[in-house]
Amino acid sequence: MSPPKQNILFLTSPEHGQSNVALAVAEEFLRRGEFEIHIASFKELSARVQAINNQADYDQVIHFHPIAGPSLSEIVTRTTPNISHLPGLAGTRDACNIINISVLGWKPDEYILSYRSCLEILKDVRPVVVVADPLLHLGLDAARSVDMRIVILWPVPLKDVVMRDLLDIRKKAGIRTTFPHVAPYCKDHLHLSPSFREMDYPLYVPDNVISCGPILRSISSLVESDPALDLWLKEPTILICLGSHVQAPENDAMQMTMAIQAVLREFPNMQVLWKLKYDWKSSPTVKNILGALVNSDKVMVVPWIQPEIISLLESGNIVAYIHHGGANSFFEACKAGIPQVILPQWFDTYDCPARVEWLGIGFHGSRSVAPKTNGPELASVLLRVLKDKGIQMRARAIGDLCKTTEGRVVAHDQIVKYARKEL
């Protein structure tokens, strides 16, 4: 009789930007079958975990454990209806206020409730390793309080992982004030990032921070997951997808519509697939222009894109990706080798346009008006991306680099070594 399998516990927030990497690596563990896999999160993630269990042809399932209390999304919704803010110094005060009242907005009794819930899950599961989301502070607090072996699974580039090293440097330099950026880097944990050094700024990376490459789920091709969309997607196409939290106000929807119209005048064979969280048909101004584009079958507007975005990007017909600067969107575009246009909205999304411009694989699409959108500015940037062979070549080169590994496989292997105390 074989001994029982050891447990691996993923502690993650349910929001897509945080949980996607956890789900990708957890599913890789399922595929291998060496460990029992557990995910602890707030109730919003349970449906996505169940979907993996329903469709996966494995000998075991992921065990889901709900964390008591409100998730970050629930807290943000009740405290800050709009978390967008200006970039740079002009927006710093607003950004700090938003973080204080929403991102760090748990009431004391809520935080303790969720913290104790995590402690109970840890006690019940008794994992050999905890794989933690760095933004799930209460989960990290719980895991550290019972002295667990911890892997931090980051969804962000290396710069955002190693920032914590500056705290020690500042102390040695005699700087005693509180550092304005708090990140849970710790020299005693293993840290996994979906980035490569070649995709980041020149910086010192400690030995316990591992570059895995983009950490994405193993997916079905677009023709398998959405044959109708695959059939439509037969011409060069611009993909617009601003993330699950971006609500486009009427003026931004109008400005983006004007940009699309301008680009299609110059590239009449181009198509646009636009995930738009706005009822454009209720606005006569937007409908007047966008309706004609949709009726021409050159533009498809949908409230949600059901297939995984990477399946669209790797379909062979996406020529530019307009997104809000989220880390998942950035790494998906890098993996597919697609040029990027960034319309940043908040916090770290403002770092993304600087990064893509530094890498030479895209541009800031709203530099003069962010977090809003200006039609002529966006059209000008988009046309530049579509015409610039150098940007396209560098984006393909980044894609070739990202295809040298599968990030979820590297992350899996590193966690296994850590669990077996080989690291």
Coordinates of C-alpha atoms in Angstrom, one line a residue:
M1 CA 0.0 0.0 0.0
S2 CA 1.5 3.3 -1.1
P3 CA 1.8 6.1 1.6
P4 CA -0.7 8.9 1.5
K5 CA 0.2 11.9 -0.7
Q6 CA 1.5 15.0 1.0
N7 CA -0.7 18.2 0.7
I8 CA 0.1 21.4 -1.1
L9 CA -2.0 24.4 -0.1
F10 CA -2.5 27.4 -2.4
L11 CA -3.6 30.6 -0.5
T12 CA -4.9 33.1 -3.0
S13 CA -7.2 36.0 -3.6
P14 CA -10.1 35.2 -5.9
E15 CA -9.6 38.1 -8.3
H16 CA -8.4 37.0 -11.8
G17 CA -5.2 39.1 -11.6
Q18 CA -4.1 37.3 -8.5
S19 CA -5.6 33.8 -8.8
N20 CA -4.7 33.0 -12.5
V21 CA -1.1 32.0 -11.6
A22 CA -2.3 29.9 -8.7
L23 CA -4.8 28.1 -10.8
A24 CA -2.2 27.5 -13.6
V25 CA 0.3 25.9 -11.2
A26 CA -2.4 24.0 -9.2
E27 CA -3.6 22.4 -12.4
E28 CA -0.1 21.4 -13.3
F29 CA 0.1 19.6 -10.0
L30 CA -3.1 17.8 -10.8
R31 CA -1.6 16.7 -14.1
R32 CA 1.4 15.2 -12.3
G33 CA -0.6 13.6 -9.5
E34 CA 2.2 13.5 -6.9
F35 CA 0.5 15.6 -4.2
E36 CA -3.0 16.3 -2.9
I37 CA -3.9 19.9 -4.0
H38 CA -5.8 22.3 -1.9
I39 CA -6.9 25.9 -2.7
A40 CA -8.0 28.3 0.0
S41 CA -9.7 31.5 -1.1
F42 CA -12.9 33.5 -0.8
K43 CA -16.1 32.0 -2.1
E44 CA -15.9 33.9 -5.5
L45 CA -13.1 31.5 -6.7
S46 CA -15.0 28.3 -6.0
A47 CA -16.8 28.2 -9.4
R48 CA -13.5 28.5 -11.3
V49 CA -12.0 25.7 -9.2
Q50 CA -15.0 23.5 -9.8
A51 CA -14.8 24.2 -13.5
I52 CA -11.3 22.8 -13.5
N53 CA -12.5 19.7 -11.6
N54 CA -15.4 19.2 -14.0
Q55 CA -13.4 19.4 -17.2
A56 CA -10.1 18.0 -16.2
D57 CA -9.4 14.3 -16.9
Y58 CA -7.3 13.6 -13.8
D59 CA -7.3 10.9 -11.1
Q60 CA -7.9 13.5 -8.4
V61 CA -9.5 16.9 -7.8
I62 CA -8.6 20.2 -6.3
H63 CA -10.0 20.5 -2.8
F64 CA -11.5 24.0 -2.3
H65 CA -11.6 25.6 1.2
P66 CA -13.6 28.9 1.6
I67 CA -12.1 31.6 3.7
A68 CA -14.6 33.3 5.9
G69 CA -15.2 37.1 5.5
P70 CA -15.2 39.6 2.6
S71 CA -12.8 39.4 -0.3
L72 CA -10.8 42.4 -1.5
S73 CA -13.2 42.9 -4.4
E74 CA -16.1 43.2 -1.9
I75 CA -14.2 45.7 0.2
V76 CA -13.2 47.8 -2.8
T77 CA -16.8 47.8 -4.1
R78 CA -18.2 49.1 -0.8
T79 CA -15.4 51.7 -0.2
T80 CA -14.2 53.0 -3.6
P81 CA -16.5 52.7 -6.6
N82 CA -13.8 54.0 -8.9
I83 CA -10.1 53.2 -8.1
S84 CA -8.7 55.0 -11.2
H85 CA -6.4 57.8 -10.5
L86 CA -3.9 60.2 -12.3
P87 CA -0.3 59.0 -12.9
G88 CA 2.8 60.4 -11.3
L89 CA 3.0 62.9 -8.5
A90 CA -0.4 64.3 -9.3
G91 CA -2.0 61.0 -8.6
T92 CA 0.1 59.8 -5.7
R93 CA -2.1 61.3 -2.9
D94 CA -5.2 59.8 -4.4
A95 CA -3.5 56.4 -5.0
C96 CA -2.4 56.3 -1.3
N97 CA -5.9 57.2 -0.1
I98 CA -7.4 54.5 -2.3
I99 CA -5.0 51.9 -0.9
N100 CA -5.7 52.9 2.6
I101 CA -9.5 52.8 2.4
S102 CA -9.9 49.9 -0.1
V103 CA -6.9 47.7 -0.7
L104 CA -6.1 47.8 3.0
G105 CA -9.8 48.3 3.9
W106 CA -10.6 45.3 6.1
K107 CA -12.3 46.2 9.3
P108 CA -10.4 44.8 12.3
D109 CA -13.0 42.2 13.1
E110 CA -13.1 41.1 9.4
Y111 CA -9.4 40.8 9.1
I112 CA -9.2 38.6 12.3
L113 CA -12.2 36.5 11.1
S114 CA -10.4 35.7 7.8
Y115 CA -7.0 35.3 9.5
R116 CA -8.5 32.7 11.9
S117 CA -10.3 31.0 9.1
C118 CA -6.9 30.6 7.3
L119 CA -5.4 29.2 10.5
E120 CA -8.2 26.6 10.7
I121 CA -7.6 25.6 7.1
L122 CA -3.9 25.3 7.7
K123 CA -4.6 23.1 10.8
D124 CA -6.9 20.9 8.8
V125 CA -4.9 20.5 5.7
R126 CA -1.4 20.4 7.3
P127 CA 0.4 21.2 4.0
V128 CA 4.0 20.4 3.4
V129 CA 4.3 23.8 1.6
V130 CA 2.0 26.8 1.4
V131 CA 2.0 28.6 -2.0
A132 CA 0.8 32.1 -1.1
D133 CA -0.5 35.1 -3.1
P134 CA 1.5 38.1 -1.9
L135 CA -1.6 40.3 -1.7
L136 CA -3.5 38.0 0.5
H137 CA -2.0 39.5 3.6
L138 CA -4.2 37.7 6.1
G139 CA -3.2 34.4 4.5
L140 CA 0.5 35.2 4.7
D141 CA 0.1 36.3 8.3
A142 CA -1.6 33.0 9.2
A143 CA 1.1 30.9 7.4
R144 CA 3.9 32.8 9.0
S145 CA 2.4 32.6 12.5
V146 CA 2.5 28.8 12.4
D147 CA 5.9 28.6 10.8
M148 CA 5.0 27.1 7.5
R149 CA 7.3 26.5 4.6
I150 CA 6.2 29.3 2.2
V151 CA 6.5 29.9 -1.5
I152 CA 5.3 33.3 -2.7
L153 CA 3.8 33.0 -6.2
W154 CA 3.9 36.4 -7.7
P155 CA 1.9 37.5 -10.8
V156 CA 4.1 40.5 -11.4
P157 CA 7.6 41.3 -12.9
L158 CA 10.8 40.9 -10.9
K159 CA 11.1 44.6 -10.0
D160 CA 8.0 44.4 -7.9
V161 CA 9.2 41.3 -6.1
V162 CA 12.6 42.5 -5.0
M163 CA 11.6 46.0 -4.0
R164 CA 11.6 44.9 -0.4
D165 CA 15.4 44.7 -0.4
L166 CA 15.3 48.5 -0.4
L167 CA 14.0 48.4 3.2
D168 CA 17.2 46.9 4.5
I169 CA 19.3 49.3 2.3
R170 CA 17.3 52.3 3.6
K171 CA 17.9 51.2 7.3
K172 CA 21.6 50.8 6.7
A173 CA 21.6 54.3 5.2
G174 CA 20.0 55.7 8.3
I175 CA 16.6 56.4 6.8
R176 CA 14.1 55.8 9.6
T177 CA 10.8 56.9 8.0
T178 CA 8.3 54.3 6.8
F179 CA 8.9 53.2 3.2
P180 CA 5.9 54.1 1.1
H181 CA 5.7 50.7 -0.7
V182 CA 5.1 47.5 1.3
A183 CA 5.7 44.1 -0.3
P184 CA 6.0 40.7 1.4
Y185 CA 9.4 39.8 0.1
C186 CA 11.2 37.7 2.7
K187 CA 14.6 36.1 2.4
D188 CA 13.3 33.0 4.2
H189 CA 10.8 32.1 1.5
L190 CA 11.0 31.0 -2.0
H191 CA 9.7 33.5 -4.5
L192 CA 8.5 32.7 -8.0
S193 CA 7.9 35.3 -10.7
P194 CA 6.4 35.0 -14.2
S195 CA 9.1 37.3 -15.6
F196 CA 12.5 36.8 -17.1
R197 CA 15.5 39.1 -16.4
E198 CA 15.5 40.0 -20.1
M199 CA 11.9 41.4 -19.7
D200 CA 12.8 43.5 -16.7
Y201 CA 14.9 46.5 -15.8
P202 CA 18.5 45.9 -14.8
L203 CA 18.4 45.1 -11.1
Y204 CA 19.8 42.8 -8.4
V205 CA 17.7 39.6 -8.0
P206 CA 18.3 37.6 -4.8
D207 CA 19.0 33.8 -5.2
N208 CA 15.6 32.9 -3.7
V209 CA 13.7 34.7 -6.4
I210 CA 13.2 32.4 -9.5
S211 CA 12.3 33.6 -13.0
C212 CA 9.7 31.0 -14.3
G213 CA 8.5 32.8 -17.5
P214 CA 4.8 33.6 -18.0
I215 CA 2.7 31.4 -15.7
L216 CA -0.4 30.5 -17.8
R217 CA -2.9 27.7 -17.8
S218 CA -2.8 24.9 -20.3
I219 CA -5.7 25.7 -22.6
S220 CA -7.7 24.5 -25.5
S221 CA -7.1 26.1 -28.9
L222 CA -9.6 28.8 -29.9
V223 CA -11.1 26.6 -32.6
E224 CA -12.0 24.1 -29.8
S225 CA -13.2 26.5 -27.2
D226 CA -15.1 29.0 -29.5
P227 CA -15.4 27.8 -33.1
A228 CA -17.6 30.8 -34.1
L229 CA -15.2 33.3 -32.8
D230 CA -12.3 31.4 -34.4
L231 CA -14.2 31.6 -37.7
W232 CA -14.7 35.3 -37.4
L233 CA -11.1 35.9 -36.5
K234 CA -9.6 35.3 -40.0
E235 CA -8.4 38.8 -40.8
P236 CA -5.7 40.9 -39.0
T237 CA -7.4 41.9 -35.7
I238 CA -6.9 44.4 -32.9
L239 CA -7.9 43.0 -29.5
I240 CA -9.1 45.4 -26.9
C241 CA -9.6 44.0 -23.4
L242 CA -9.2 46.4 -20.4
G243 CA -9.5 43.9 -17.6
S244 CA -12.3 42.7 -15.5
H245 CA -12.5 45.8 -13.3
V246 CA -12.4 48.6 -15.9
Q247 CA -15.8 50.2 -16.5
A248 CA -15.7 52.5 -19.5
P249 CA -17.6 55.7 -19.1
E250 CA -19.4 57.1 -22.1
N251 CA -16.7 59.6 -23.1
D252 CA -14.0 56.9 -23.0
A253 CA -16.2 54.6 -25.0
M254 CA -16.7 57.4 -27.5
Q255 CA -13.0 58.3 -27.7
M256 CA -12.1 54.6 -28.3
T257 CA -14.7 54.3 -31.0
M258 CA -13.3 57.4 -32.7
A259 CA -9.8 55.8 -32.5
I260 CA -11.1 52.5 -34.1
Q261 CA -12.8 54.5 -36.8
A262 CA -9.6 56.3 -37.7
V263 CA -7.5 53.1 -37.8
L264 CA -10.1 51.3 -40.0
R265 CA -9.9 54.2 -42.5
E266 CA -6.2 53.6 -42.9
F267 CA -6.5 49.8 -42.6
P268 CA -9.8 48.9 -44.2
N269 CA -9.2 45.1 -44.0
M270 CA -8.5 45.3 -40.2
Q271 CA -10.9 43.9 -37.6
V272 CA -11.4 44.8 -34.0
L273 CA -12.6 42.6 -31.1
W274 CA -13.6 44.8 -28.2
K275 CA -14.5 43.6 -24.7
L276 CA -16.5 46.6 -23.6
K277 CA -18.2 46.9 -20.1
Y278 CA -20.6 49.6 -21.2
D279 CA -24.1 49.6 -22.7
W280 CA -23.1 51.4 -25.9
K281 CA -26.5 50.9 -27.5
S282 CA -28.0 53.2 -24.9
S283 CA -25.8 56.1 -25.9
P284 CA -27.0 57.7 -29.2
T285 CA -23.6 59.4 -29.6
V286 CA -21.6 56.2 -29.3
K287 CA -24.2 54.1 -31.2
N288 CA -24.2 56.5 -34.1
I289 CA -20.6 55.6 -35.0
L290 CA -20.0 52.2 -33.3
G291 CA -23.3 50.8 -34.6
A292 CA -22.2 51.2 -38.2
L293 CA -18.9 49.6 -37.5
V294 CA -20.5 46.6 -35.8
N295 CA -23.0 46.2 -38.7
S296 CA -20.2 46.2 -41.2
D297 CA -18.9 43.1 -39.3
K298 CA -15.5 44.8 -39.0
V299 CA -16.0 45.3 -35.2
M300 CA -17.3 42.8 -32.7
V301 CA -18.3 44.2 -29.3
V302 CA -18.9 41.8 -26.4
P303 CA -19.3 42.3 -22.6
W304 CA -17.1 39.3 -21.9
I305 CA -14.7 37.1 -23.8
Q306 CA -15.3 33.6 -22.8
P307 CA -12.2 31.8 -24.2
E308 CA -8.9 32.3 -22.5
I309 CA -7.2 35.5 -23.8
I310 CA -4.0 33.7 -24.6
S311 CA -5.9 31.4 -27.0
L312 CA -6.9 34.5 -29.0
L313 CA -3.4 36.0 -28.9
E314 CA -1.9 32.8 -30.1
S315 CA -4.5 32.3 -32.9
G316 CA -2.2 34.0 -35.4
N317 CA -4.4 36.9 -36.4
I318 CA -4.1 39.4 -33.5
V319 CA -1.7 42.2 -34.6
A320 CA -2.0 44.5 -31.5
Y321 CA -3.3 44.1 -28.0
I322 CA -4.8 47.1 -26.2
H323 CA -5.1 46.5 -22.5
H324 CA -5.0 48.3 -19.1
G325 CA -1.6 47.3 -18.0
G326 CA -2.4 44.4 -15.7
A327 CA 0.4 41.9 -15.2
N328 CA -1.5 39.0 -16.6
S329 CA -2.3 40.9 -19.8
F330 CA 1.3 42.0 -20.1
F331 CA 2.7 38.4 -19.8
E332 CA 0.0 36.9 -22.1
A333 CA 1.0 39.4 -24.8
C334 CA 4.7 38.7 -24.2
K335 CA 4.2 35.0 -24.5
A336 CA 2.3 35.4 -27.8
G337 CA 4.8 37.9 -29.2
I338 CA 2.1 40.6 -29.8
P339 CA 2.8 44.4 -29.7
Q340 CA 1.0 46.2 -26.8
V341 CA -0.8 49.5 -26.4
I342 CA -1.5 50.3 -22.7
L343 CA -4.3 52.4 -21.3
P344 CA -3.3 52.4 -17.6
Q345 CA -5.8 53.1 -14.8
W346 CA -4.3 52.7 -11.4
F347 CA -1.3 51.7 -9.2
D348 CA 1.1 49.3 -11.0
T349 CA -0.7 49.5 -14.3
Y350 CA 1.2 52.8 -14.8
D351 CA 4.4 50.9 -14.7
C352 CA 3.4 48.7 -17.7
P353 CA 3.5 51.4 -20.4
A354 CA 7.0 52.4 -19.2
R355 CA 8.1 48.8 -19.3
V356 CA 6.7 48.1 -22.8
E357 CA 8.3 51.3 -24.2
W358 CA 11.6 50.4 -22.5
L359 CA 11.5 46.9 -24.1
G360 CA 10.5 48.5 -27.4
I361 CA 7.4 46.3 -27.8
G362 CA 4.6 48.9 -27.5
F363 CA 3.5 52.3 -26.3
H364 CA 1.5 54.2 -23.7
G365 CA -1.8 54.9 -25.4
S366 CA -3.1 57.7 -23.2
R367 CA -0.1 59.6 -21.9
S368 CA -1.7 63.0 -22.1
V369 CA -5.0 62.1 -20.4
A370 CA -4.7 58.9 -18.3
P371 CA -6.6 57.4 -16.8
K372 CA -9.0 58.7 -19.4
T373 CA -8.7 58.1 -23.2
N374 CA -8.3 60.5 -26.1
G375 CA -9.3 59.2 -29.5
P376 CA -6.8 61.0 -31.7
E377 CA -3.9 60.1 -29.3
L378 CA -4.9 56.5 -29.2
A379 CA -5.4 56.3 -33.0
S380 CA -1.9 57.8 -33.5
V381 CA -0.2 55.4 -31.2
L382 CA -2.1 52.4 -32.6
L383 CA -1.2 53.3 -36.2
R384 CA 2.4 53.6 -35.1
V385 CA 2.3 50.1 -33.6
L386 CA 0.7 48.6 -36.7
K387 CA 3.3 50.2 -39.0
D388 CA 6.5 49.9 -37.0
K389 CA 8.3 46.7 -38.1
G390 CA 10.9 47.2 -35.3
I391 CA 8.2 47.0 -32.6
Q392 CA 6.7 43.9 -34.2
M393 CA 10.2 42.2 -34.5
R394 CA 11.0 42.9 -30.8
A395 CA 7.6 41.7 -29.6
R396 CA 8.2 38.4 -31.6
A397 CA 11.7 38.1 -30.0
I398 CA 10.2 38.4 -26.5
G399 CA 7.6 35.8 -27.6
D400 CA 10.4 33.4 -28.7
L401 CA 12.1 33.9 -25.3
C402 CA 8.9 33.1 -23.4
K403 CA 8.4 30.0 -25.4
T404 CA 11.7 28.5 -24.1
T405 CA 9.9 27.4 -21.0
E406 CA 6.4 26.8 -19.6
G407 CA 6.2 29.0 -16.5
R408 CA 3.6 26.8 -14.7
V409 CA 5.9 23.7 -15.2
V410 CA 9.0 25.6 -13.9
A411 CA 6.9 26.8 -10.9
H412 CA 5.7 23.3 -10.2
D413 CA 9.2 21.9 -10.3
Q414 CA 10.5 24.6 -8.0
I415 CA 7.7 24.0 -5.5
V416 CA 8.3 20.3 -5.5
K417 CA 12.0 20.8 -4.8
Y418 CA 11.2 23.2 -2.0
A419 CA 8.7 20.7 -0.6
R420 CA 11.3 18.0 -0.6
K421 CA 13.8 20.4 0.9
E422 CA 16.1 20.3 -2.1
L423 CA 16.2 24.1 -2.1

